[in-house]
Amino acid sequence: MVDDWPLWWPGVRRVRRVDDQSGAFLLRSLLPFDLDHRPLFRANRYLLTYRGHRGLKAWLDGGQEARRVREEERRSGTRSE
């Protein structure tokens, strides 16, 4: 299930399973640099989780809608590459 996160969560760039209980993730949101406990960190985290919620809902509603949402975000420039 975690392996599917990049399919529906635009902020999850890569998933690597470490063992049965853990994994490593590469995450990116709007800002192209690391943040640590500043107001921008909270805003960036909010955007990342909001887009994850939206992507998961679309994925659960049929998968094709998730791909449409990602393509729409990619075209509008709201998704970081």
mmCIF file of C-alpha atoms in Angstrom:
data_model
loop_
_atom_site.group_PDB
_atom_site.id
_atom_site.type_symbol
_atom_site.label_atom_id
_atom_site.label_comp_id
_atom_site.label_asym_id
_atom_site.label_seq_id
_atom_site.Cartn_x
_atom_site.Cartn_y
_atom_site.Cartn_z
ATOM 1 C CA MET A 1 0.000 0.000 0.000
ATOM 2 C CA VAL A 2 2.769 2.466 0.882
ATOM 3 C CA ASP A 3 4.420 1.575 -2.405
ATOM 4 C CA ASP A 4 1.400 3.109 -4.181
ATOM 5 C CA TRP A 5 1.683 6.514 -2.488
ATOM 6 C CA PRO A 6 3.552 8.161 -5.401
ATOM 7 C CA LEU A 7 0.677 7.140 -7.684
ATOM 8 C CA TRP A 8 -1.875 9.319 -5.885
ATOM 9 C CA TRP A 9 0.111 11.715 -3.643
ATOM 10 C CA PRO A 10 1.763 14.418 -5.756
ATOM 11 C CA GLY A 11 4.201 15.343 -2.958
ATOM 12 C CA VAL A 12 5.635 11.843 -2.580
ATOM 13 C CA ARG A 13 8.429 11.612 -5.104
ATOM 14 C CA ARG A 14 9.893 8.210 -4.185
ATOM 15 C CA VAL A 15 9.271 5.356 -1.745
ATOM 16 C CA ARG A 16 11.862 2.798 -0.727
ATOM 17 C CA ARG A 17 10.863 -0.055 1.565
ATOM 18 C CA VAL A 18 13.533 -0.678 4.218
ATOM 19 C CA ASP A 19 11.876 -3.707 5.833
ATOM 20 C CA ASP A 20 8.363 -4.937 6.674
ATOM 21 C CA GLN A 21 7.883 -2.169 9.246
ATOM 22 C CA SER A 22 9.599 0.880 7.752
ATOM 23 C CA GLY A 23 10.454 2.776 4.632
ATOM 24 C CA ALA A 24 12.131 5.914 3.341
ATOM 25 C CA PHE A 25 10.378 8.666 1.424
ATOM 26 C CA LEU A 26 11.445 11.561 -0.737
ATOM 27 C CA LEU A 27 8.853 14.331 -0.323
ATOM 28 C CA ARG A 28 8.552 17.657 -2.069
ATOM 29 C CA SER A 29 5.923 20.336 -2.030
ATOM 30 C CA LEU A 30 5.887 23.845 -3.456
ATOM 31 C CA LEU A 31 9.185 25.108 -2.054
ATOM 32 C CA PRO A 32 12.332 23.660 -3.663
ATOM 33 C CA PHE A 33 14.490 23.720 -0.507
ATOM 34 C CA ASP A 34 14.603 22.227 2.985
ATOM 35 C CA LEU A 35 12.816 24.002 5.823
ATOM 36 C CA ASP A 36 13.145 23.523 9.548
ATOM 37 C CA HIS A 37 10.631 25.013 12.031
ATOM 38 C CA ARG A 38 9.829 28.337 10.328
ATOM 39 C CA PRO A 39 6.441 29.712 9.223
ATOM 40 C CA LEU A 40 7.185 28.580 5.673
ATOM 41 C CA PHE A 41 7.695 25.058 6.968
ATOM 42 C CA ARG A 42 4.100 24.959 8.239
ATOM 43 C CA ALA A 43 2.700 26.394 5.018
ATOM 44 C CA ASN A 44 4.706 23.938 2.929
ATOM 45 C CA ARG A 45 3.606 21.020 5.124
ATOM 46 C CA TYR A 46 -0.026 22.106 4.898
ATOM 47 C CA LEU A 47 0.152 22.215 1.105
ATOM 48 C CA LEU A 48 1.825 18.806 0.954
ATOM 49 C CA THR A 49 -0.809 17.169 3.158
ATOM 50 C CA TYR A 50 -3.711 18.970 1.440
ATOM 51 C CA ARG A 51 -2.587 17.673 -1.934
ATOM 52 C CA GLY A 52 -2.117 14.189 -0.454
ATOM 53 C CA HIS A 53 -5.675 14.234 0.880
ATOM 54 C CA ARG A 54 -7.002 15.382 -2.481
ATOM 55 C CA GLY A 55 -4.980 12.756 -4.342
ATOM 56 C CA LEU A 56 -6.050 9.940 -2.015
ATOM 57 C CA LYS A 57 -9.719 10.869 -2.368
ATOM 58 C CA ALA A 58 -9.405 10.892 -6.152
ATOM 59 C CA TRP A 59 -7.543 7.564 -6.090
ATOM 60 C CA LEU A 60 -10.214 5.940 -3.942
ATOM 61 C CA ASP A 61 -12.901 7.349 -6.230
ATOM 62 C CA GLY A 62 -11.499 5.386 -9.131
ATOM 63 C CA GLY A 63 -7.827 5.977 -9.838
ATOM 64 C CA GLN A 64 -8.398 7.598 -13.204
ATOM 65 C CA GLU A 65 -9.556 10.717 -11.424
ATOM 66 C CA ALA A 66 -6.248 10.772 -9.503
ATOM 67 C CA ARG A 67 -4.326 10.762 -12.765
ATOM 68 C CA ARG A 68 -6.554 13.576 -14.059
ATOM 69 C CA VAL A 69 -5.883 15.664 -10.934
ATOM 70 C CA ARG A 70 -2.114 15.151 -11.264
ATOM 71 C CA GLU A 71 -2.157 16.061 -14.960
ATOM 72 C CA GLU A 72 -4.243 19.157 -14.224
ATOM 73 C CA GLU A 73 -1.783 20.238 -11.514
ATOM 74 C CA ARG A 74 1.177 19.537 -13.802
ATOM 75 C CA ARG A 75 -0.352 21.675 -16.584
ATOM 76 C CA SER A 76 -1.254 24.538 -14.249
ATOM 77 C CA GLY A 77 2.240 24.600 -12.743
ATOM 78 C CA THR A 78 1.083 24.012 -9.163
ATOM 79 C CA ARG A 79 3.003 20.763 -8.868
ATOM 80 C CA SER A 80 6.737 20.827 -8.220
ATOM 81 C CA GLU A 81 8.764 18.600 -10.513
#
